Each structure stands twice: as C-alpha cells, then as structure tokens.
XYZ file of C-alpha atoms in Angstrom:
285
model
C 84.740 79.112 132.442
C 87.879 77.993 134.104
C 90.305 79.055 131.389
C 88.974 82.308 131.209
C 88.679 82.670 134.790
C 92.831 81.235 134.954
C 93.410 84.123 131.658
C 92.034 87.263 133.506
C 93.605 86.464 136.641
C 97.163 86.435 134.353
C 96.838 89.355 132.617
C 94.308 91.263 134.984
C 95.496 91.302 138.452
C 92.931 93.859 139.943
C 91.257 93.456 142.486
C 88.112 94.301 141.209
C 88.155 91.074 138.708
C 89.277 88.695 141.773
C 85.565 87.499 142.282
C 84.092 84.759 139.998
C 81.186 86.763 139.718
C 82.897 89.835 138.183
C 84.782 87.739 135.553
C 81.342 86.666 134.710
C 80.396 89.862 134.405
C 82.872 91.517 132.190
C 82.694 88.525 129.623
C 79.006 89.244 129.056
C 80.368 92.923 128.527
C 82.837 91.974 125.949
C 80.198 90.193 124.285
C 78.042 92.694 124.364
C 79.015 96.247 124.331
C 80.051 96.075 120.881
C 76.659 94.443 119.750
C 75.393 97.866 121.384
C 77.529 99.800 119.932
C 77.682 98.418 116.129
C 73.328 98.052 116.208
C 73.321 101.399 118.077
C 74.832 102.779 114.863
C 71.913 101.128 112.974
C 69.287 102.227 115.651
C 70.076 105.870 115.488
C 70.862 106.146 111.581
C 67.295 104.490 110.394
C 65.575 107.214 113.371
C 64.602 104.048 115.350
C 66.124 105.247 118.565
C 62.440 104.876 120.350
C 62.289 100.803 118.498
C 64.802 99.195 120.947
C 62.892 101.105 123.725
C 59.579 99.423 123.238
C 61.360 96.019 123.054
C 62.600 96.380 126.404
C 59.144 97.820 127.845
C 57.838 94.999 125.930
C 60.108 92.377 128.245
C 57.172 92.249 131.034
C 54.854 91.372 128.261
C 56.421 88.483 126.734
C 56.856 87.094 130.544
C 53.387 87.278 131.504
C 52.230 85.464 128.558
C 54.686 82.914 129.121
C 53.263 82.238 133.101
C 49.797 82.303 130.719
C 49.895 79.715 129.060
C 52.852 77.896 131.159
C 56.160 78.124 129.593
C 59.136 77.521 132.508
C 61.824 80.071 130.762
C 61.026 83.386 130.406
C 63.706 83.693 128.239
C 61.937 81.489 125.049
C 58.374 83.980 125.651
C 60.143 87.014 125.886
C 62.080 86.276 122.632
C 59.075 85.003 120.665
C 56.676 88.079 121.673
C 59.890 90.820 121.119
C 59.957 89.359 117.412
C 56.163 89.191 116.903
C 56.502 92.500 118.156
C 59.512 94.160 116.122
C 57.680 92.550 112.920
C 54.608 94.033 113.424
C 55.719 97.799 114.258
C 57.939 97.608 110.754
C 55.137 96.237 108.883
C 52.566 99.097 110.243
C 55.309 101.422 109.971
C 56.010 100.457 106.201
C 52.590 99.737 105.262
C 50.463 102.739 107.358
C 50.826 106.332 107.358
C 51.392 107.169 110.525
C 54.619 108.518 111.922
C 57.528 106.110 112.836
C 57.550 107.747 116.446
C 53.721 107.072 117.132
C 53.538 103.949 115.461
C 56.281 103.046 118.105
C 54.905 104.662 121.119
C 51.333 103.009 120.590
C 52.600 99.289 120.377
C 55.177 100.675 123.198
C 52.571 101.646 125.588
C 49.969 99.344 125.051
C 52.135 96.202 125.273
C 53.749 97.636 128.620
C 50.364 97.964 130.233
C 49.657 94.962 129.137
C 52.715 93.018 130.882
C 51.668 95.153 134.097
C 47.673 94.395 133.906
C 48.767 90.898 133.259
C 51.375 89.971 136.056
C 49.706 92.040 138.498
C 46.572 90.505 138.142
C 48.205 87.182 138.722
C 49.889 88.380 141.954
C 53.729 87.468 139.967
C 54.743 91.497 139.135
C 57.364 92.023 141.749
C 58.741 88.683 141.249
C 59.528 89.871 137.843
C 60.541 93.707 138.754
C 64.257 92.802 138.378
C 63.760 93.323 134.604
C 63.151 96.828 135.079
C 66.791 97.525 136.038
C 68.545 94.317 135.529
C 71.480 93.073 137.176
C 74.786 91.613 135.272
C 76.816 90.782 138.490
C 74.164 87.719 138.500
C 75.139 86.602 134.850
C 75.349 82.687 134.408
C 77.463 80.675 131.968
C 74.827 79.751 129.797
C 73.851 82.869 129.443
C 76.731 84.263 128.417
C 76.824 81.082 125.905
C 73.461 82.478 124.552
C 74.802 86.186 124.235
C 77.960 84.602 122.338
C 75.693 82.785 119.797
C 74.159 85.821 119.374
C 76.680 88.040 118.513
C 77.610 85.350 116.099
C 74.417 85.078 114.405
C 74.528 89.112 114.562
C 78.057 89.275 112.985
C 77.278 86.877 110.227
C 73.808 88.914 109.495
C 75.966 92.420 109.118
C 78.626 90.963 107.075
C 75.892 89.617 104.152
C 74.143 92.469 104.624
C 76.033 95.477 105.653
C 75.930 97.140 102.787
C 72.190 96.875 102.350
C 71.170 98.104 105.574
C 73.583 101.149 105.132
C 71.803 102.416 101.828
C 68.622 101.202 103.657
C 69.210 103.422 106.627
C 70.828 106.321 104.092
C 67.789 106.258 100.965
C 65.302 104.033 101.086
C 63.940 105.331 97.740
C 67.253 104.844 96.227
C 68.028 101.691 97.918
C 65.094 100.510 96.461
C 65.945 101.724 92.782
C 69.044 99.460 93.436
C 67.179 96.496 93.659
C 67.441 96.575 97.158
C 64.721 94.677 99.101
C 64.110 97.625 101.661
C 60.876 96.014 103.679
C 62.850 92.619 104.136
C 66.312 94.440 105.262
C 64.033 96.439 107.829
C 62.451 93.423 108.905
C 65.711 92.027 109.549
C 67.126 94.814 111.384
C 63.660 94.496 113.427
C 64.202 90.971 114.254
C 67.886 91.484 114.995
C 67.590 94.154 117.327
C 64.805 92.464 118.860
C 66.754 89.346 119.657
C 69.803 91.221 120.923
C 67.751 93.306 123.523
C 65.722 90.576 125.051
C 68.695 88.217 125.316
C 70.563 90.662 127.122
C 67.143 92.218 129.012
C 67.767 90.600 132.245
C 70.912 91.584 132.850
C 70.590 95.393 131.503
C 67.013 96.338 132.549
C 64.575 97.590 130.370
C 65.075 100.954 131.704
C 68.665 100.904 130.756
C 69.019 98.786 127.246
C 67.685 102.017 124.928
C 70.557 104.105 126.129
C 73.364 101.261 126.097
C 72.480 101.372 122.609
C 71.929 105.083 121.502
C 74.231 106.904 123.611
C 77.700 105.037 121.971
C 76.257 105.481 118.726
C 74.993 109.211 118.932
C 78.629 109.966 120.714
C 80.008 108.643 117.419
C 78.009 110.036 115.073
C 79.298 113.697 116.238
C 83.175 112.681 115.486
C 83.078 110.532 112.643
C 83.464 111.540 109.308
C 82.390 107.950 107.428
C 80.245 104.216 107.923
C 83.324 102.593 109.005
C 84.308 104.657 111.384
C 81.270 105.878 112.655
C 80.830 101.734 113.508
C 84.460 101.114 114.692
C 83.742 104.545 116.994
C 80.737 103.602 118.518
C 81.903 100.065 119.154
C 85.119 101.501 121.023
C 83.119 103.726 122.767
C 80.523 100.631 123.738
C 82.992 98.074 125.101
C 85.237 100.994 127.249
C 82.573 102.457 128.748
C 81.314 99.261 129.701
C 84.751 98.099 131.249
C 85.246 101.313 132.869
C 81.387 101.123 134.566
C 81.551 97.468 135.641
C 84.778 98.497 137.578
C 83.615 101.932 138.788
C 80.572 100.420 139.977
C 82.354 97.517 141.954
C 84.473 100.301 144.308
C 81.420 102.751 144.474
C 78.843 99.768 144.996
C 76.121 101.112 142.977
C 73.995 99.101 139.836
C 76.453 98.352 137.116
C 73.520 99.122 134.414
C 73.286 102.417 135.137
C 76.998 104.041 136.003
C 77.559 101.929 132.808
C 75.228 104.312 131.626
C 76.204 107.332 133.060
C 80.176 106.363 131.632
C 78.925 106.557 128.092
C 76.958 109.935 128.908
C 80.292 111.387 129.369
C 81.830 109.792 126.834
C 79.120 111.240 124.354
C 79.332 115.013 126.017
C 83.123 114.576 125.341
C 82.433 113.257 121.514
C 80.174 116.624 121.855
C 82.623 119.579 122.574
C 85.308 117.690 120.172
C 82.920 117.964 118.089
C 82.317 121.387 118.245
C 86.153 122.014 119.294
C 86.531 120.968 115.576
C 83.946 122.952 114.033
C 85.286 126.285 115.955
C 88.673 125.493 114.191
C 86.870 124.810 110.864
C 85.534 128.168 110.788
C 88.666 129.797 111.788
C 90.327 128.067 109.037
C-alpha cells in the first residue's frame, strides 16, 4: 500500500486524501464503482433491479448461519449463502411461473427475517448492524485485495461472455434460437452479481448497494444511444460520483455510502432533463 499511498500524495495533493484511511478508501472506489456501474447496466437491462437488493438483505442471513454452525469470517458464509441464494431465485424464476418481482421479494423477505430471527435470538444482531449501512473509511488492504480479484474474475467473465448476456438481457427467445445457453448465462449473471455485492457488503451497506448499482446505470440508459456506450456511460458515471462523494463526505462529515448515493441521484436527474432537453429538440426538428 505504500506505493500507492507515495502515488496519490504526488499527483493528489488535497487535503482530503492526506489520511491513510482515505487513500484506502478511494482505492476500493476505483475498484469498485465501475463494477457498479458496468453490472448495473446488466441489473437494470434483464429487469433485475430488485435481484441485487435481496442479496444485500440477504447479508444478515449468510452471517448468522455462519455464527451457527461456527465459521470465524463472515465474509466466506455470506458469500456461500448469496450464491445458494442468487441460484435458486434464477432457477424458480426460469423454471416457475410466477413473476420475476415476487419470486424476488419472497426469497427477499423471508431470508431477511431469517438473518434477524436468527442473530437476535442469539443476542449477536447489533454486533452485526454495521452491515446495514456499511462503512468504507474502515476498508483494509486485504480487502481491497479481495475486491481487486474480483473485478478481475468479473472482467474476464464479461469479456467471454459479453455478447451473450447482451442478447440474453435483449431476447431471450431469440438468444435462445441462436444457440445461446440462456438459463446458464442467467445463472452466471446470478452468481456474478452475487459475489460482487457481498464482497463489497460491508463497506456499502445493504441499504445502499441496490442503488450504487441501479442509479449509474438507469442515469445512462436515458442518454445513450447503444451497448457500448450505455456501459462506458454508466461506468463514468459510477467511478465520478463515487470520487466526488468520498470527498464531499470527508468536509461535510456525513456516511460516505449514502452522499455517494445521493451524488449519483443527481447525476441521474441531470442524465434525465438531457434527456428530455434532447427529445424537446427532436421534436422541434
């Protein structure tokens, strides 16, 4: 951490990056914003906005089963119950009849109360209520490690399958008259999106993860005009809103999560009137 600690302090003299703490902090951001951003784009095409929701309510869940049946990190029984759980909500949704939306909200609601009955009936539920809003400023080393082989793994994933997941998200009749393997491209999209939300859970909060990753991507969606840009938009929009809330919330002293947050809700009501700036001149035209 020392060289990048030695780099920022070069080329970014503020005085909002002088603690170790924040340099910590805006490395996990670079990491991750435009994880956010590019599966936010995913998320929001394929109507799964709700999906990366019950992940994060799912959070408390995987950590109570973990003090169950005695595993030390949190981390490795939130992961494992995140996937069990994105697996199973494609493979009801796929397989049953029932509405994406209420197949979500069911295994949504029922593992949160779980996690709750669970840790509060063990006396351990406000040891754990930093999940709910997370804190980045706290960010270790080898957690940003984890985040970066994550990104990796998530980078290599959308580069093989990019174009699969696109037609997925687009037609998933036609994508399967292509040949395309449409329940096994959702599953991975599952899987994915679980990983990348429970990795980066305690730092973001489960109350905050859904809208790092739909707001950048439904901000992009109203000003893009094709894939590529729709993804390079909502990643831009990700990782500068991100910057631009870790510092704003270091002068105003409030949680970086959430004026992170708030910084992409403007920067999706702006995406919003250009949006309809450019439709007004469209029918003038």
């Amino acid at each position: 951490m020392t060289l990048w600690y030695n780099f920022i302090d070069s080329i970014l003299p503020f005085a909002w990056l002088e603690p170790a703490f924040m340099k910590n902090a805006l490395l996990a951001l670079i990491v991750a914003a435009p994880l956010f951003g590019g599966m936010g784009c995913f998320v929001v095409s394929n109507r799964m906005a709700f999906f990366s929701d019950a992940i994060g309510h799912s959070a408390l869940t995987g950590v109570a089963l973990g003090v169950v049946v005695g595993i030390g990190d949190p981390m490795l029984s939130m992961v494992a119950f995140s996937l069990i759980l994105g697996f199973a909500i494609i493979t009801v949704k796929t397989k049953g009849k029932a509405s994406a939306d209420s197949i979500i909200g069911v295994f949504s609601s029922t593992a949160s109360a779980l996690g709750i009955v669970l840790l509060s009936a063990m006396g351990n539920f406000s040891k754990y209520q930093k999940y709910l809003i997370g804190d980045i400023l706290s960010i270790k080393g080898q957690e940003i490690i984890l985040m970066i082989i994550v990104g990796i793994v998530a980078m290599v994933v959308w580069i093989i399958l990019y174009n699969k997941m696109l037609l997925t998200n687009l037609h998933r009749t036609f994508a399967k008259s292509r040949g395309v393997k449409v329940f096994v491209i959702e599953q991975v999209f599952a899987l994915l999106t679980a990983l990348v939300v429970t990795v980066s859970i305690r730092w973001t909060g489960l109350l905050m993860i859904n809208s790092l990753l739909v707001l950048p991507a439904s901000g992009a969606r109203l000003v893009s005009r094709s894939s590529r840009t729709y993804l390079l938009v909502a990643v831009i929009i990700s990782l500068l809103s991100a910057i631009i809330g870790l510092a704003i919330s270091f002068y105003g002293g409030s949680a970086s999560g959430a004026t992170i947050v708030l910084v992409n809700a403007v920067a999706f009501v702006c995406c919003f009137m250009v949006s309809g700036i450019r439709k007004h001149m469209g029918n003038l035209t």
